[in-house]
């Protein structure tokens, strides 16, 4: 197990290195001139320093060479300045990451009980009317464009009814927790709507499988009540592999967060990356994308490790 | 007699990936296997499940590459491994035929791979189908329209069309109903009468082997225990393992038989075969020497043609 | 000979129901799938009729008329006009052409990449397989939308294309199709690989190999025809996903660029419209939703109809 963990860690580190290169190349191909952008983005640069940097990075120096300079600087902890915010990128991305994680955690906390409940109800009587309705809901969840759902919710709840704010960020300097939650209701609803479909399909399928297994038949034969059987045995059995499904859904949720943050004006990672690319902030886009990749890589790594830990077939080997 | 195929000191190991949790292992499917298949003979390979019969058949037909040792094709086979005229007939007549191809195309496939024109090869396919007892219009049907026995005929037709010198038949009867088994057996015999062909007939049914084989190779855990003509093997089995195998088949066991020799215990894993004689964990005659020293495959006392790998052979 | 002759009686004289008839019957029994298919057909027909409709009503999808902004539905403009005075219905019809075309072409390209990689990995196994599957894992681990945006932002003229060519509608359309395929092939690759590994081990492949078949022959003649079912199912399901990708990208401004309409980019400025003309924010998204959910229901119907376990 330790060997496996180590192996996967080394692998993830390698993947990350490759990703830095690929993303560097891609971002280098965005419109505009990255060196120009870098210079613009650092107010501390005197014209003299700027000239030196031009020499160092060199306009016209091929991308791979620039990559090398960037990489060596990055290894010394220098991730560059944002040309959009005139601050070091890490200073901007730290709070943004926190913001996005809050959004995602809230979504996951809502999605798990909801998908377990709906999945279990659907699995009780496969093919019954409840199952049909819930299955339709799951299909809708994976078919809804989340930017449109956001707009519709804003139109209905913010514009027409006036119940909820259309902005995801409170105006107050130090908003209370209650205010934060109030402003998060619509964005979290959209993300949950988007995330719960795949989860509940998974719960339903694994519940149906467990319910027909010997293990559940034994529990029934012992005379346990149907509720006990479902909640204590079938649901719990379905819960273990759900860890991996959740972790794998992390990347998907991150993608969804980008759209939702953009529409609701939440200063999270997604919006940062989006703005950085739109306004050609080379450093911010690069580090933002790398952070996003790290987050998904780590969640995938955890999923694999959790799977190896939890799945009896593998641990038995 | 001319040797068609000579197998010389063949070893075939499968590297087993133990996952990230274990070291890499080696599964010894075949160890130091030497024998030959003569022209126009039926050589049976018998042994329990996992003894390496299929592996041996695949190695001879070129599907598996030996770890060491040689498989030499005699003059009759041109000695060239690329177009060795060997064909296979499999146990499962369902996965043996491509469900998306018409029977005519299935049977004609070996000719297609030789570059024969479609009209020409379909013509030949019709002929061969008739030879195996199927009407020519079968050619325009799909495999799922046929029963297991009929499919096995189609598979045999495909093997015959390229005019092979050797057919490796891997338990071609064991998936069929008993009544159909004898029909296929008759078909194989008829083919043998009509042309010069050798069979490497893999089976664990000693009754069938008794009916069909000229000579028999007995495999155990990837090693040859005994090679003998059918008469010798069934009348005077030399190796304790062969004797135990025959013991378990009452209707053909006759002659001298010591009581209490039926097989007991489990076959050891080929991942770590026992040292010395691989059979010693189950052998009623095993002595100290059996645990230490691998017995060589040598003639049985007074029967130079009957080879047996046992320190205490009969 | 007699034993052989008796067996001939068993040969079927007429072919039974073909597998396709069976599948069609099973699909047609699935009501949601049939309804979804009907919806898809109606929507596609509507989109195809965009040009005749524009001639009939003497409308132009891209001509702006600031005197005609935000008009309510009328005899000439059935769904009213947008912020630039253009006919909404006509733009929806043309937008649908783009979305559906991206969905279909994107799926074809996705399937092509996925099948190539999946068959290659599955058939050769070993190190090639390990490498390709790691690659697949990495692509799956990417945060899709951000990566798509970067790919959508790449300046094609930096790749050597002339400025005019890089910004032509054809290039923009192709770029969407290509970048979506670049991130979406993983599902089909995995499914193809699993199916290939299964077929590769079948004995008819071994028989062909013994007769001298090379890898290419086995792949083309035996493997591909026998793995069409799982690939078809996976491909149908990816049509919906790709339409969603395209609309999201276009909405964010990195996909189809105006004035060419697409359901996604018709919503780009809808944030500002939610007060003045909320209906304009409803239609395009509703059509995306309707199309994608229909495709998904049809895909599910195909999956069930093709699944041998669902027989009776
Ligand atoms: N591709 C492979 N990889 C790893 N091990 C294999 C492979 N093929 C066969 N083996 C192993 O090699 C040994 C011999 O297998 P083989 O199929 O040749 O036996 P067999 O005598 O044909 O058995 P059966 O009567 O069940 O068909 C078995 O232990 C089997 O598990
Ligand atoms: S060598 Fe020994 S163990 Fe092996 S078969 Fe002969 S008597 Fe038995
Ligand atoms: Mg076998």
mmCIF file of N, CA and C in Angstrom, chain B residues 11-108:
data_model
loop_
_atom_site.group_PDB
_atom_site.id
_atom_site.type_symbol
_atom_site.label_atom_id
_atom_site.label_comp_id
_atom_site.label_asym_id
_atom_site.label_seq_id
_atom_site.Cartn_x
_atom_site.Cartn_y
_atom_site.Cartn_z
ATOM 1 N N UNK B 11 10.021 -24.475 -22.795
ATOM 2 C CA UNK B 11 9.574 -23.850 -21.546
ATOM 3 C C UNK B 11 8.699 -22.677 -21.898
ATOM 4 N N UNK B 12 7.590 -22.539 -21.199
ATOM 5 C CA UNK B 12 6.753 -21.373 -21.451
ATOM 6 C C UNK B 12 6.269 -20.828 -20.113
ATOM 7 N N UNK B 13 6.721 -19.621 -19.806
ATOM 8 C CA UNK B 13 6.363 -18.996 -18.522
ATOM 9 C C UNK B 13 5.530 -17.755 -18.770
ATOM 10 N N UNK B 14 4.538 -17.552 -17.918
ATOM 11 C CA UNK B 14 3.766 -16.308 -17.967
ATOM 12 C C UNK B 14 4.213 -15.420 -16.819
ATOM 13 N N UNK B 15 4.647 -14.200 -17.141
ATOM 14 C CA UNK B 15 4.912 -13.272 -16.034
ATOM 15 C C UNK B 15 3.574 -12.819 -15.458
ATOM 16 N N UNK B 16 3.429 -12.897 -14.156
ATOM 17 C CA UNK B 16 2.175 -12.493 -13.525
ATOM 18 C C UNK B 16 2.413 -11.186 -12.789
ATOM 19 N N UNK B 17 1.595 -10.200 -13.117
ATOM 20 C CA UNK B 17 1.685 -8.917 -12.446
ATOM 21 C C UNK B 17 0.888 -9.006 -11.150
ATOM 22 N N UNK B 18 1.581 -9.075 -10.046
ATOM 23 C CA UNK B 18 0.886 -9.235 -8.766
ATOM 24 C C UNK B 18 0.252 -7.952 -8.274
ATOM 25 N N UNK B 19 0.101 -6.964 -9.133
ATOM 26 C CA UNK B 19 -0.417 -5.671 -8.692
ATOM 27 C C UNK B 19 0.695 -4.902 -8.010
ATOM 28 N N UNK B 20 0.305 -3.807 -7.379
ATOM 29 C CA UNK B 20 1.324 -2.984 -6.739
ATOM 30 C C UNK B 20 1.685 -3.531 -5.374
ATOM 31 N N UNK B 21 0.954 -4.565 -4.965
ATOM 32 C CA UNK B 21 1.108 -5.023 -3.603
ATOM 33 C C UNK B 21 2.092 -6.170 -3.497
ATOM 34 N N UNK B 22 2.360 -6.815 -4.626
ATOM 35 C CA UNK B 22 3.199 -8.006 -4.569
ATOM 36 C C UNK B 22 4.306 -7.934 -5.601
ATOM 37 N N UNK B 23 5.281 -8.810 -5.376
ATOM 38 C CA UNK B 23 6.375 -8.908 -6.332
ATOM 39 C C UNK B 23 5.845 -9.520 -7.626
ATOM 40 N N UNK B 24 6.605 -9.338 -8.676
ATOM 41 C CA UNK B 24 6.264 -10.009 -9.923
ATOM 42 C C UNK B 24 6.490 -11.512 -9.759
ATOM 43 N N UNK B 25 5.575 -12.306 -10.319
ATOM 44 C CA UNK B 25 5.677 -13.749 -10.194
ATOM 45 C C UNK B 25 5.813 -14.366 -11.576
ATOM 46 N N UNK B 26 6.249 -15.608 -11.599
ATOM 47 C CA UNK B 26 6.325 -16.328 -12.860
ATOM 48 C C UNK B 26 5.465 -17.570 -12.759
ATOM 49 N N UNK B 27 4.544 -17.721 -13.724
ATOM 50 C CA UNK B 27 3.746 -18.927 -13.759
ATOM 51 C C UNK B 27 4.366 -19.870 -14.786
ATOM 52 N N UNK B 28 4.809 -21.018 -14.296
ATOM 53 C CA UNK B 28 5.463 -21.971 -15.201
ATOM 54 C C UNK B 28 4.404 -22.866 -15.819
ATOM 55 N N UNK B 29 3.938 -22.481 -17.007
ATOM 56 C CA UNK B 29 2.868 -23.249 -17.646
ATOM 57 C C UNK B 29 3.430 -24.522 -18.285
ATOM 58 N N UNK B 30 4.654 -24.442 -18.832
ATOM 59 C CA UNK B 30 5.283 -25.617 -19.439
ATOM 60 C C UNK B 30 6.750 -25.642 -19.036
ATOM 61 N N UNK B 31 7.241 -26.820 -18.627
ATOM 62 C CA UNK B 31 8.635 -26.949 -18.206
ATOM 63 C C UNK B 31 9.280 -28.136 -18.924
ATOM 64 N N UNK B 32 10.357 -27.868 -19.628
ATOM 65 C CA UNK B 32 11.181 -28.910 -20.277
ATOM 66 C C UNK B 32 10.345 -29.949 -21.024
ATOM 67 N N UNK B 33 9.505 -29.467 -21.919
ATOM 68 C CA UNK B 33 8.639 -30.384 -22.655
ATOM 69 C C UNK B 33 9.293 -30.752 -23.985
ATOM 70 N N UNK B 34 9.503 -32.068 -24.213
ATOM 71 C CA UNK B 34 10.069 -32.531 -25.476
ATOM 72 C C UNK B 34 9.246 -33.702 -25.990
ATOM 73 N N UNK B 35 8.849 -33.630 -27.227
ATOM 74 C CA UNK B 35 8.184 -34.765 -27.882
ATOM 75 C C UNK B 35 8.082 -34.421 -29.359
ATOM 76 N N UNK B 36 7.545 -35.343 -30.146
ATOM 77 C CA UNK B 36 7.353 -35.013 -31.550
ATOM 78 C C UNK B 36 5.985 -35.505 -32.003
ATOM 79 N N UNK B 37 5.469 -34.847 -33.026
ATOM 80 C CA UNK B 37 4.235 -35.310 -33.654
ATOM 81 C C UNK B 37 4.646 -35.881 -35.002
ATOM 82 N N UNK B 38 4.264 -37.147 -35.257
ATOM 83 C CA UNK B 38 4.650 -37.778 -36.517
ATOM 84 C C UNK B 38 3.606 -37.469 -37.589
ATOM 85 N N UNK B 39 4.026 -37.711 -38.831
ATOM 86 C CA UNK B 39 3.083 -37.518 -39.926
ATOM 87 C C UNK B 39 1.938 -38.511 -39.822
ATOM 88 N N UNK B 40 0.750 -38.035 -40.095
ATOM 89 C CA UNK B 40 -0.433 -38.887 -40.185
ATOM 90 C C UNK B 40 -0.774 -39.598 -38.883
ATOM 91 N N UNK B 41 -0.368 -39.025 -37.756
ATOM 92 C CA UNK B 41 -0.736 -39.682 -36.503
ATOM 93 C C UNK B 41 -1.662 -38.795 -35.682
ATOM 94 N N UNK B 42 -2.372 -39.424 -34.747
ATOM 95 C CA UNK B 42 -3.160 -38.677 -33.781
ATOM 96 C C UNK B 42 -2.461 -38.773 -32.444
ATOM 97 N N UNK B 43 -1.955 -37.616 -32.009
ATOM 98 C CA UNK B 43 -1.270 -37.594 -30.727
ATOM 99 C C UNK B 43 -2.200 -36.915 -29.730
ATOM 100 N N UNK B 44 -2.520 -37.636 -28.649
ATOM 101 C CA UNK B 44 -3.413 -37.047 -27.654
ATOM 102 C C UNK B 44 -2.590 -36.435 -26.528
ATOM 103 N N UNK B 45 -3.060 -35.266 -26.044
ATOM 104 C CA UNK B 45 -2.465 -34.659 -24.864
ATOM 105 C C UNK B 45 -3.509 -34.744 -23.764
ATOM 106 N N UNK B 46 -3.173 -35.442 -22.667
ATOM 107 C CA UNK B 46 -4.143 -35.515 -21.586
ATOM 108 C C UNK B 46 -3.545 -34.922 -20.320
ATOM 109 N N UNK B 47 -4.414 -34.565 -19.417
ATOM 110 C CA UNK B 47 -3.976 -33.975 -18.154
ATOM 111 C C UNK B 47 -5.129 -33.227 -17.542
ATOM 112 N N UNK B 48 -5.003 -32.958 -16.253
ATOM 113 C CA UNK B 48 -6.084 -32.260 -15.565
ATOM 114 C C UNK B 48 -6.121 -30.802 -15.998
ATOM 115 N N UNK B 49 -7.152 -30.119 -15.559
ATOM 116 C CA UNK B 49 -7.277 -28.697 -15.873
ATOM 117 C C UNK B 49 -6.083 -27.926 -15.311
ATOM 118 N N UNK B 50 -5.526 -27.072 -16.117
ATOM 119 C CA UNK B 50 -4.392 -26.262 -15.673
ATOM 120 C C UNK B 50 -3.051 -26.929 -15.878
ATOM 121 N N UNK B 51 -3.031 -28.106 -16.514
ATOM 122 C CA UNK B 51 -1.758 -28.793 -16.667
ATOM 123 C C UNK B 51 -0.938 -28.228 -17.820
ATOM 124 N N UNK B 52 -1.529 -27.342 -18.635
ATOM 125 C CA UNK B 52 -0.760 -26.706 -19.697
ATOM 126 C C UNK B 52 -1.077 -27.210 -21.085
ATOM 127 N N UNK B 53 -2.179 -27.931 -21.233
ATOM 128 C CA UNK B 53 -2.517 -28.503 -22.534
ATOM 129 C C UNK B 53 -2.770 -27.418 -23.582
ATOM 130 N N UNK B 54 -3.629 -26.462 -23.211
ATOM 131 C CA UNK B 54 -3.949 -25.399 -24.159
ATOM 132 C C UNK B 54 -2.703 -24.583 -24.490
ATOM 133 N N UNK B 55 -1.922 -24.290 -23.460
ATOM 134 C CA UNK B 55 -0.692 -23.528 -23.664
ATOM 135 C C UNK B 55 0.207 -24.228 -24.676
ATOM 136 N N UNK B 56 0.315 -25.550 -24.535
ATOM 137 C CA UNK B 56 1.139 -26.321 -25.458
ATOM 138 C C UNK B 56 0.593 -26.220 -26.886
ATOM 139 N N UNK B 57 -0.736 -26.364 -27.023
ATOM 140 C CA UNK B 57 -1.352 -26.267 -28.347
ATOM 141 C C UNK B 57 -1.130 -24.901 -28.969
ATOM 142 N N UNK B 58 -1.248 -23.852 -28.159
ATOM 143 C CA UNK B 58 -1.048 -22.486 -28.664
ATOM 144 C C UNK B 58 0.408 -22.271 -29.063
ATOM 145 N N UNK B 59 1.333 -22.845 -28.278
ATOM 146 C CA UNK B 59 2.743 -22.668 -28.600
ATOM 147 C C UNK B 59 3.043 -23.311 -29.947
ATOM 148 N N UNK B 60 2.498 -24.510 -30.174
ATOM 149 C CA UNK B 60 2.775 -25.200 -31.431
ATOM 150 C C UNK B 60 2.149 -24.470 -32.610
ATOM 151 N N UNK B 61 0.981 -23.858 -32.385
ATOM 152 C CA UNK B 61 0.370 -23.142 -33.507
ATOM 153 C C UNK B 61 0.885 -21.714 -33.635
ATOM 154 N N UNK B 62 1.821 -21.337 -32.772
ATOM 155 C CA UNK B 62 2.464 -20.041 -32.939
ATOM 156 C C UNK B 62 1.758 -18.891 -32.249
ATOM 157 N N UNK B 63 0.714 -19.182 -31.466
ATOM 158 C CA UNK B 63 -0.001 -18.099 -30.790
ATOM 159 C C UNK B 63 0.761 -17.611 -29.562
ATOM 160 N N UNK B 64 1.572 -18.499 -28.991
ATOM 161 C CA UNK B 64 2.366 -18.108 -27.834
ATOM 162 C C UNK B 64 3.838 -18.328 -28.173
ATOM 163 N N UNK B 65 4.682 -17.417 -27.720
ATOM 164 C CA UNK B 65 6.111 -17.543 -27.984
ATOM 165 C C UNK B 65 6.768 -18.246 -26.805
ATOM 166 N N UNK B 66 7.513 -19.329 -27.058
ATOM 167 C CA UNK B 66 8.159 -20.048 -25.963
ATOM 168 C C UNK B 66 9.156 -19.150 -25.225
ATOM 169 N N UNK B 67 9.293 -19.393 -23.930
ATOM 170 C CA UNK B 67 10.304 -18.692 -23.153
ATOM 171 C C UNK B 67 11.684 -19.214 -23.540
ATOM 172 N N UNK B 68 11.776 -20.541 -23.691
ATOM 173 C CA UNK B 68 13.013 -21.118 -24.214
ATOM 174 C C UNK B 68 12.658 -22.442 -24.882
ATOM 175 N N UNK B 69 13.633 -23.014 -25.574
ATOM 176 C CA UNK B 69 13.382 -24.261 -26.278
ATOM 177 C C UNK B 69 12.936 -23.997 -27.701
ATOM 178 N N UNK B 70 12.775 -25.100 -28.454
ATOM 179 C CA UNK B 70 12.470 -24.925 -29.873
ATOM 180 C C UNK B 70 11.291 -25.762 -30.295
ATOM 181 N N UNK B 71 10.568 -25.233 -31.252
ATOM 182 C CA UNK B 71 9.530 -26.014 -31.909
ATOM 183 C C UNK B 71 9.941 -26.061 -33.370
ATOM 184 N N UNK B 72 10.362 -27.256 -33.810
ATOM 185 C CA UNK B 72 10.910 -27.353 -35.161
ATOM 186 C C UNK B 72 9.902 -28.050 -36.070
ATOM 187 N N UNK B 73 9.672 -27.443 -37.214
ATOM 188 C CA UNK B 73 8.750 -28.047 -38.162
ATOM 189 C C UNK B 73 9.540 -28.855 -39.177
ATOM 190 N N UNK B 74 9.101 -30.070 -39.403
ATOM 191 C CA UNK B 74 9.833 -30.969 -40.283
ATOM 192 C C UNK B 74 9.726 -30.571 -41.743
ATOM 193 N N UNK B 75 10.381 -31.366 -42.599
ATOM 194 C CA UNK B 75 10.431 -31.068 -44.025
ATOM 195 C C UNK B 75 9.021 -30.951 -44.607
ATOM 196 N N UNK B 76 8.117 -31.787 -44.123
ATOM 197 C CA UNK B 76 6.755 -31.777 -44.656
ATOM 198 C C UNK B 76 6.079 -30.434 -44.416
ATOM 199 N N UNK B 77 6.534 -29.688 -43.402
ATOM 200 C CA UNK B 77 5.918 -28.406 -43.095
ATOM 201 C C UNK B 77 6.749 -27.243 -43.607
ATOM 202 N N UNK B 78 7.767 -27.561 -44.387
ATOM 203 C CA UNK B 78 8.561 -26.493 -44.961
ATOM 204 C C UNK B 78 9.497 -25.832 -43.972
ATOM 205 N N UNK B 79 9.390 -26.204 -42.702
ATOM 206 C CA UNK B 79 10.293 -25.667 -41.698
ATOM 207 C C UNK B 79 10.114 -24.177 -41.442
ATOM 208 N N UNK B 80 9.208 -23.554 -42.184
ATOM 209 C CA UNK B 80 9.074 -22.108 -42.097
ATOM 210 C C UNK B 80 7.940 -21.779 -41.133
ATOM 211 N N UNK B 81 8.226 -20.952 -40.147
ATOM 212 C CA UNK B 81 7.221 -20.743 -39.116
ATOM 213 C C UNK B 81 6.128 -19.784 -39.570
ATOM 214 N N UNK B 82 6.423 -18.921 -40.568
ATOM 215 C CA UNK B 82 5.423 -17.941 -40.977
ATOM 216 C C UNK B 82 4.153 -18.598 -41.508
ATOM 217 N N UNK B 83 4.345 -19.528 -42.439
ATOM 218 C CA UNK B 83 3.153 -20.184 -42.970
ATOM 219 C C UNK B 83 3.103 -21.648 -42.564
ATOM 220 N N UNK B 84 3.210 -21.868 -41.261
ATOM 221 C CA UNK B 84 3.120 -23.245 -40.805
ATOM 222 C C UNK B 84 1.701 -23.736 -41.043
ATOM 223 N N UNK B 85 1.540 -24.849 -41.751
ATOM 224 C CA UNK B 85 0.188 -25.322 -42.057
ATOM 225 C C UNK B 85 -0.445 -26.010 -40.847
ATOM 226 N N UNK B 86 -0.627 -25.205 -39.792
ATOM 227 C CA UNK B 86 -1.290 -25.702 -38.595
ATOM 228 C C UNK B 86 -2.608 -24.965 -38.472
ATOM 229 N N UNK B 87 -3.651 -25.656 -38.084
ATOM 230 C CA UNK B 87 -4.923 -25.005 -37.855
ATOM 231 C C UNK B 87 -5.468 -25.422 -36.501
ATOM 232 N N UNK B 88 -6.360 -24.606 -35.969
ATOM 233 C CA UNK B 88 -6.889 -24.854 -34.626
ATOM 234 C C UNK B 88 -8.381 -25.157 -34.674
ATOM 235 N N UNK B 89 -8.800 -26.059 -33.808
ATOM 236 C CA UNK B 89 -10.228 -26.245 -33.546
ATOM 237 C C UNK B 89 -10.398 -26.094 -32.044
ATOM 238 N N UNK B 90 -11.357 -25.266 -31.657
ATOM 239 C CA UNK B 90 -11.450 -24.917 -30.245
ATOM 240 C C UNK B 90 -12.550 -25.667 -29.522
ATOM 241 N N UNK B 91 -12.495 -25.531 -28.205
ATOM 242 C CA UNK B 91 -13.482 -26.163 -27.357
ATOM 243 C C UNK B 91 -14.854 -25.514 -27.493
ATOM 244 N N UNK B 92 -14.883 -24.171 -27.421
ATOM 245 C CA UNK B 92 -16.165 -23.480 -27.392
ATOM 246 C C UNK B 92 -16.589 -23.087 -28.798
ATOM 247 N N UNK B 93 -17.573 -23.805 -29.366
ATOM 248 C CA UNK B 93 -17.937 -23.510 -30.754
ATOM 249 C C UNK B 93 -18.673 -22.182 -30.896
ATOM 250 N N UNK B 94 -18.959 -21.518 -29.755
ATOM 251 C CA UNK B 94 -19.670 -20.242 -29.864
ATOM 252 C C UNK B 94 -18.711 -19.085 -30.087
ATOM 253 N N UNK B 95 -17.661 -19.001 -29.257
ATOM 254 C CA UNK B 95 -16.730 -17.890 -29.458
ATOM 255 C C UNK B 95 -15.717 -18.209 -30.557
ATOM 256 N N UNK B 96 -15.822 -19.378 -31.176
ATOM 257 C CA UNK B 96 -14.866 -19.734 -32.225
ATOM 258 C C UNK B 96 -15.228 -19.130 -33.573
ATOM 259 N N UNK B 97 -16.499 -18.699 -33.723
ATOM 260 C CA UNK B 97 -16.934 -18.156 -35.009
ATOM 261 C C UNK B 97 -17.339 -16.698 -34.838
ATOM 262 N N UNK B 98 -16.844 -15.836 -35.694
ATOM 263 C CA UNK B 98 -17.177 -14.411 -35.626
ATOM 264 C C UNK B 98 -18.660 -14.212 -35.940
ATOM 265 N N UNK B 99 -19.429 -13.732 -34.947
ATOM 266 C CA UNK B 99 -20.875 -13.629 -35.145
ATOM 267 C C UNK B 99 -21.278 -12.659 -36.254
ATOM 268 N N UNK B 100 -20.368 -11.787 -36.657
ATOM 269 C CA UNK B 100 -20.718 -10.781 -37.668
ATOM 270 C C UNK B 100 -20.385 -11.234 -39.087
ATOM 271 N N UNK B 101 -19.820 -12.451 -39.201
ATOM 272 C CA UNK B 101 -19.441 -12.894 -40.548
ATOM 273 C C UNK B 101 -20.353 -14.033 -40.990
ATOM 274 N N UNK B 102 -20.590 -14.120 -42.312
ATOM 275 C CA UNK B 102 -21.353 -15.236 -42.823
ATOM 276 C C UNK B 102 -20.466 -16.482 -42.810
ATOM 277 N N UNK B 103 -21.134 -17.621 -42.654
ATOM 278 C CA UNK B 103 -20.393 -18.868 -42.493
ATOM 279 C C UNK B 103 -19.414 -19.100 -43.645
ATOM 280 N N UNK B 104 -19.840 -18.773 -44.862
ATOM 281 C CA UNK B 104 -18.947 -18.947 -46.009
ATOM 282 C C UNK B 104 -17.664 -18.153 -45.839
ATOM 283 N N UNK B 105 -17.800 -16.918 -45.364
ATOM 284 C CA UNK B 105 -16.618 -16.081 -45.175
ATOM 285 C C UNK B 105 -15.757 -16.584 -44.020
ATOM 286 N N UNK B 106 -16.427 -17.121 -42.998
ATOM 287 C CA UNK B 106 -15.666 -17.675 -41.872
ATOM 288 C C UNK B 106 -14.806 -18.830 -42.359
ATOM 289 N N UNK B 107 -15.445 -19.754 -43.081
ATOM 290 C CA UNK B 107 -14.721 -20.941 -43.531
ATOM 291 C C UNK B 107 -13.605 -20.548 -44.503
ATOM 292 N N UNK B 108 -13.872 -19.543 -45.328
ATOM 293 C CA UNK B 108 -12.903 -19.172 -46.368
ATOM 294 C C UNK B 108 -11.792 -18.265 -45.842
#
